[in-house]
XYZ file of C-alpha atoms in Angstrom:
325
model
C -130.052 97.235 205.733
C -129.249 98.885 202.060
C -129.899 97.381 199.291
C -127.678 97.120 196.396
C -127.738 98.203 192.935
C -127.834 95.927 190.414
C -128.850 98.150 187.120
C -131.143 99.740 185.121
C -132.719 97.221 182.627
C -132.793 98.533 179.277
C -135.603 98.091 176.983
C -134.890 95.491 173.707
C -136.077 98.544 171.577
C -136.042 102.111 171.926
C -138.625 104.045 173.611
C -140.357 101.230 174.492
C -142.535 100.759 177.236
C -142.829 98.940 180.602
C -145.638 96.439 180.644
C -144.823 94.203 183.617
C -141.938 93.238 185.736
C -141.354 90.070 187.760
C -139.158 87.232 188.788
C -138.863 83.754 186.975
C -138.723 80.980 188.371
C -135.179 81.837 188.566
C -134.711 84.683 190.031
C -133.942 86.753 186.948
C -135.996 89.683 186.109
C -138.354 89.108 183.088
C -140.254 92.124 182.023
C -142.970 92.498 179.197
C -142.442 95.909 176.547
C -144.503 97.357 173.874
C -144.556 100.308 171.927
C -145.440 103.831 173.976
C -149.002 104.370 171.766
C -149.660 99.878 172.067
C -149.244 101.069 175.928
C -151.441 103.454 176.035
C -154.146 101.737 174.683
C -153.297 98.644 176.833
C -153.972 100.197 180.224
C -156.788 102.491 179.358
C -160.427 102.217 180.319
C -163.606 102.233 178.978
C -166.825 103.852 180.068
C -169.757 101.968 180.753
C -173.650 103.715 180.248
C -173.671 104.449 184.042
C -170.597 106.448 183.582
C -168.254 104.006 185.164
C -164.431 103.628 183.943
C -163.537 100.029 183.780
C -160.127 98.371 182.759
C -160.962 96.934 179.225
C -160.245 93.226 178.917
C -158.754 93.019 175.375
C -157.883 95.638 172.594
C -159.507 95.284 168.860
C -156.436 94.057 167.784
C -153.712 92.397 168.061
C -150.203 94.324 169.369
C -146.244 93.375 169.176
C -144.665 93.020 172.806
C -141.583 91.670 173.586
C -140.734 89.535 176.415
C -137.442 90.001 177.783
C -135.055 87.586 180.128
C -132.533 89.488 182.110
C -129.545 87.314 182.178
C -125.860 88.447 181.266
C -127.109 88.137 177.305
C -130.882 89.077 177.577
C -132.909 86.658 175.836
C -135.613 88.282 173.861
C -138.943 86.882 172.151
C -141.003 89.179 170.329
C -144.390 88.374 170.370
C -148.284 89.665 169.475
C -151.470 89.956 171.772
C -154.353 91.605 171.939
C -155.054 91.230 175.865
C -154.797 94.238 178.016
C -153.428 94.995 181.398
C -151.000 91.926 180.784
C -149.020 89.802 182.962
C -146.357 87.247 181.635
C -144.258 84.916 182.938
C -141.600 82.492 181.371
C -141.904 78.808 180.828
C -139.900 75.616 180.173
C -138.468 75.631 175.958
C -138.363 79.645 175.611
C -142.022 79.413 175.861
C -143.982 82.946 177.391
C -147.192 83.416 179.184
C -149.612 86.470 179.219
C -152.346 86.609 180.770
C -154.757 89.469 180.996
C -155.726 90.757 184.532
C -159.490 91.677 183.342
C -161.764 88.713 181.833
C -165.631 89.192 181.188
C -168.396 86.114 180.936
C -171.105 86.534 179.389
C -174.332 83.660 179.474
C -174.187 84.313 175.521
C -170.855 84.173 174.252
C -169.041 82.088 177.749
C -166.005 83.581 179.180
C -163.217 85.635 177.305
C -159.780 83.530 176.921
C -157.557 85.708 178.832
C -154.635 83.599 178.968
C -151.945 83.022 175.923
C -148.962 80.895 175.466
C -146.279 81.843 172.833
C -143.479 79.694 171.350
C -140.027 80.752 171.598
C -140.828 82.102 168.201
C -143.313 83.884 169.158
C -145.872 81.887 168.092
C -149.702 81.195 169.460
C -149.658 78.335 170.867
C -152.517 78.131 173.227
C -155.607 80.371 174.886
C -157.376 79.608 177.911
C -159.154 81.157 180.810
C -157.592 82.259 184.168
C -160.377 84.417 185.554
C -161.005 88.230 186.605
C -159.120 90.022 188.846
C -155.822 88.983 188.303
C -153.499 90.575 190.430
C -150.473 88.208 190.186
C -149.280 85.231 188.266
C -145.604 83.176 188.936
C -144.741 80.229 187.261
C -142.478 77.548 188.988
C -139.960 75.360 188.028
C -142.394 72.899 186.631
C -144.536 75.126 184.980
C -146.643 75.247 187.329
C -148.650 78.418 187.141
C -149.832 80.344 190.213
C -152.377 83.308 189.562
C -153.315 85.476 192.621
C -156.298 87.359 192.914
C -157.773 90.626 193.784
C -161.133 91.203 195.691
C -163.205 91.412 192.097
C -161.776 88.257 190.815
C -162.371 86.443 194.382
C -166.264 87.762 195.116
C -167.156 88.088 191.115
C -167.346 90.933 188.600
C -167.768 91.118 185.078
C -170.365 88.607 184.864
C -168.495 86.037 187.276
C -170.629 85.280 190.242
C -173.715 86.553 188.846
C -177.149 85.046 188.964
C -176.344 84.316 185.093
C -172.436 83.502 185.702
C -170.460 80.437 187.156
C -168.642 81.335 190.230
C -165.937 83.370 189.859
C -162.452 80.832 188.999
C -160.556 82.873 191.504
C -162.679 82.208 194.484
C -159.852 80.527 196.707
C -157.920 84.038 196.254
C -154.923 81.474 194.481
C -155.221 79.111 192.093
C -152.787 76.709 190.551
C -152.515 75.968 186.872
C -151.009 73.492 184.760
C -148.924 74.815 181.609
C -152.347 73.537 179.478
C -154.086 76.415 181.182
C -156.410 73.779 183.044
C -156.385 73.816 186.908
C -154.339 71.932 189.270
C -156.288 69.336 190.988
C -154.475 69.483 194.060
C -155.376 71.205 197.282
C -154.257 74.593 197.651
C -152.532 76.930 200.745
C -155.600 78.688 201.075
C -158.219 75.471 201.225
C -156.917 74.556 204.820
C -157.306 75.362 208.944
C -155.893 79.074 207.698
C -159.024 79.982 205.658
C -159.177 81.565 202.295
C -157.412 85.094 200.957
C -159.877 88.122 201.295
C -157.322 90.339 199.109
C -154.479 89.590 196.798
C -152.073 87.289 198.657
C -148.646 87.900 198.079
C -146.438 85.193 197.033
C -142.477 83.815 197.129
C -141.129 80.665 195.126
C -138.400 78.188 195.465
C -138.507 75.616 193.218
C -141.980 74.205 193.300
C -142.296 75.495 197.044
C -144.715 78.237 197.295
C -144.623 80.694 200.370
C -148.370 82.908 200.821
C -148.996 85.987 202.867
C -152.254 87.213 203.334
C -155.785 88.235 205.085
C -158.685 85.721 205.882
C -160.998 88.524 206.842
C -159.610 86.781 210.762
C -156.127 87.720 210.257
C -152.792 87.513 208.484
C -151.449 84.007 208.589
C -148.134 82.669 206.221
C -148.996 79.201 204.597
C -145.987 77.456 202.943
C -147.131 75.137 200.178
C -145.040 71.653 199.233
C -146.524 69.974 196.297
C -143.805 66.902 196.759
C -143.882 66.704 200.155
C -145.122 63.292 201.343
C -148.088 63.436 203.516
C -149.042 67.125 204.550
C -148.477 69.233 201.572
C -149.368 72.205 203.794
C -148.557 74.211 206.983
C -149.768 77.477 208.626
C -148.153 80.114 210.798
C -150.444 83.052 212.436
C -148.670 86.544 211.639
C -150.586 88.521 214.321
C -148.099 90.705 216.571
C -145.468 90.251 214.006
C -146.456 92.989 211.968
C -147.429 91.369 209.163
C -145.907 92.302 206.024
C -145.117 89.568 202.792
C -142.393 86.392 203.402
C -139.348 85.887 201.735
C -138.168 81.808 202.844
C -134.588 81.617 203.761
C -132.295 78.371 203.522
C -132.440 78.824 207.664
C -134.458 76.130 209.293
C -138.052 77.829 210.181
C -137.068 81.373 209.253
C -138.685 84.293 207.274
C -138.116 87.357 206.107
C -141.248 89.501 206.726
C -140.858 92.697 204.223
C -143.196 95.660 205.099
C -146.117 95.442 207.205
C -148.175 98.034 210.225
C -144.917 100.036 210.630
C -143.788 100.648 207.184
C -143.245 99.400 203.617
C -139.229 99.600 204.169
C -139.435 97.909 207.629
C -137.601 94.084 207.405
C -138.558 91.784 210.391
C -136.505 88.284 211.077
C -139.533 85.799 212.048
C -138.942 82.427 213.247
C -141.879 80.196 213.091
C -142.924 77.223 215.566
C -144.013 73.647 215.657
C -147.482 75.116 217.143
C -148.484 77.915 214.474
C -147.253 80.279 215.535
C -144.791 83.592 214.161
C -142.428 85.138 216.559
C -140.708 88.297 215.418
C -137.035 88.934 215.827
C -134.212 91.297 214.709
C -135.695 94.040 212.748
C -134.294 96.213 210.302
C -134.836 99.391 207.900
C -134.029 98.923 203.802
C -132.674 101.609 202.361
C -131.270 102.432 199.140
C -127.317 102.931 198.789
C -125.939 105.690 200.622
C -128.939 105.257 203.249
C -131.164 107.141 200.663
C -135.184 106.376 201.959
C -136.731 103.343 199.775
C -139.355 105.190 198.417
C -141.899 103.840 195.945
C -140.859 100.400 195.034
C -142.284 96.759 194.083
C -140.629 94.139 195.872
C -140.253 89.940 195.011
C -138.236 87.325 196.977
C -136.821 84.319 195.780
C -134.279 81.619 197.246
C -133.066 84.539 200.385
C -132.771 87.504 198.125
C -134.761 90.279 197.985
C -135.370 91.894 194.500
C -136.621 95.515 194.793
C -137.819 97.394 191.529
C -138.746 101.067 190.940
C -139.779 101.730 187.605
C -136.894 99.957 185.609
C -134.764 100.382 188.514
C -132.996 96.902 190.201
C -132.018 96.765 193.897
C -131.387 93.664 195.668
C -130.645 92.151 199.397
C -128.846 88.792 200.344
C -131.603 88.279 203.103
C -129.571 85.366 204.312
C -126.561 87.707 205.697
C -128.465 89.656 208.230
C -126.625 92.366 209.686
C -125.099 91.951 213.169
């Protein structure tokens, strides 16, 4: 299956930098830029007395970014943060999220406030605390915010977990926040029959309907999440001896999109899933870029049937929903 070209998205300033690239809630791209020396400084590391390189969780100062909105007019809101290895995310009235992947507690000074929301001026209008070992965060059509974790921020580093520290916030491997940066109180994909993510689930959104892929140290199961949904909120699908790979939801009744996987990063499998849990693989496919060219390197995010593909600044997508014959 090739993918098509949709463009090259251009920075709001140039020579400026790549932060982070993602969907909105959307399905537009929405990328974070700074300046090629801020950059620098963003993703370094620091050295710790045992000689260890860590990611640093915040600069000294503060930095100007700019969030951009790929639509047919980019929307742009220049901004200023001093958190590192950012993330961000759109929200409802031109509002933007960051949130930095790294966050430290200490028993003296409590934990760092990793998380940020800016106006649509670009001004501070909140901080909070999202946890270490981000490796993720999407925001959905209600503002919810959904922050997926690596292993550090689900077993504890940087002072989380510690005989001195609380337990580390991402513990259930995905978490659910409200757009006050406090938790969700409702139950989550992971806190079910399907156990919890050992590694950073991956995640698709439609609407407020959340679609997880990932390991319970058992196997790979597919959890789809319905916060309106009367009754069961939840349900769970087994993904051994499909491959595995990361969902993409289609408007077809019980059918995925599995992207990548045991045989391959490019290799697209058609799943259907059953009343009884379980995933059974159909028609499967190879993505390629136009002109057949191999995939390659490449970061991928599915929302409402399409596949979005980025590599570097580079935009491929797939109408999942067509399948080929």
């Amino acid at each position: 299956m090739e993918l098509t070209f949709r463009g090259e998205l251009a920075p709001p300033e140039e020579g400026d930098a790549l932060a982070c690239l993602s969907l909105s809630p959307h399905g537009e791209p929405v990328a974070l830029w700074t300046a090629p020396a801020d950059h620098g400084e963003q993703t370094a590391k620091d050295t710790l007395p045992n000689g260890v390189r860590v990611p640093r969780t915040r600069l000294g100062r503060g930095v100007p970014m700019r969030f951009v909105t790929y639509r047919p007019e980019p929307v742009v809101t220049a901004l200023e943060t001093a958190l590192a290895v950012p993330h961000a995310q759109p929200l409802s009235g031109g509002r933007v999220l960051v949130v930095g992947a790294r966050c430290a507690y200490s028993p003296e000074e409590g934990p760092e406030r990793n998380a940020e929301i800016h106006g649509a001026d670009g001004r501070l209008l909140a901080r909070g605390t999202l946890g270490d070992g981000i490796a993720s965060v999407r925001t959905d059509t209600d503002d919810g915010i959904w922050v997926g974790y690596f292993d550090e921020g689900i077993f504890g580093n940087n002072g989380w977990g510690s005989p001195d520290g609380p337990a580390p916030i991402g513990s259930d491997g995905l978490v659910r926040f409200t757009d006050d940066l406090t938790r969700d109180g409702r139950p989550l994909p992971g806190n079910g029959p399907w156990g919890l993510p050992a590694e950073s689930p991956r995640v698709a959104l439609e609407s407020t309907t959340l679609w997880t892929s990932f390991h319970n140290m058992r196997e790979r199961v597919l959890v789809r999440f319905d916060p309106s949904e009367d009754g069961e909120t939840r349900r769970g699908w087994s993904l051994e001896g499909t491959g595995g790979g990361w969902a993409v939801p289609l408007g077809q009744d019980r059918t995925v999109a599995q992207v990548g996987g045991e045989d391959g990063h490019d290799v697209l499998t058609y799943t259907t899933l059953e009343d009884d849990g379980r995933a059974v693989p159909g028609a499967r496919f190879r993505l390629t870029l136009p002109g057949g060219e191999p995939l390659g390197r490449v970061r991928g995010h599915g929302h409402a049937g399409v596949l979005h593909m980025f590599s570097g600044t580079t935009w491929w997508s797939a109408d999942l929903e067509r399948r080929p014959q």
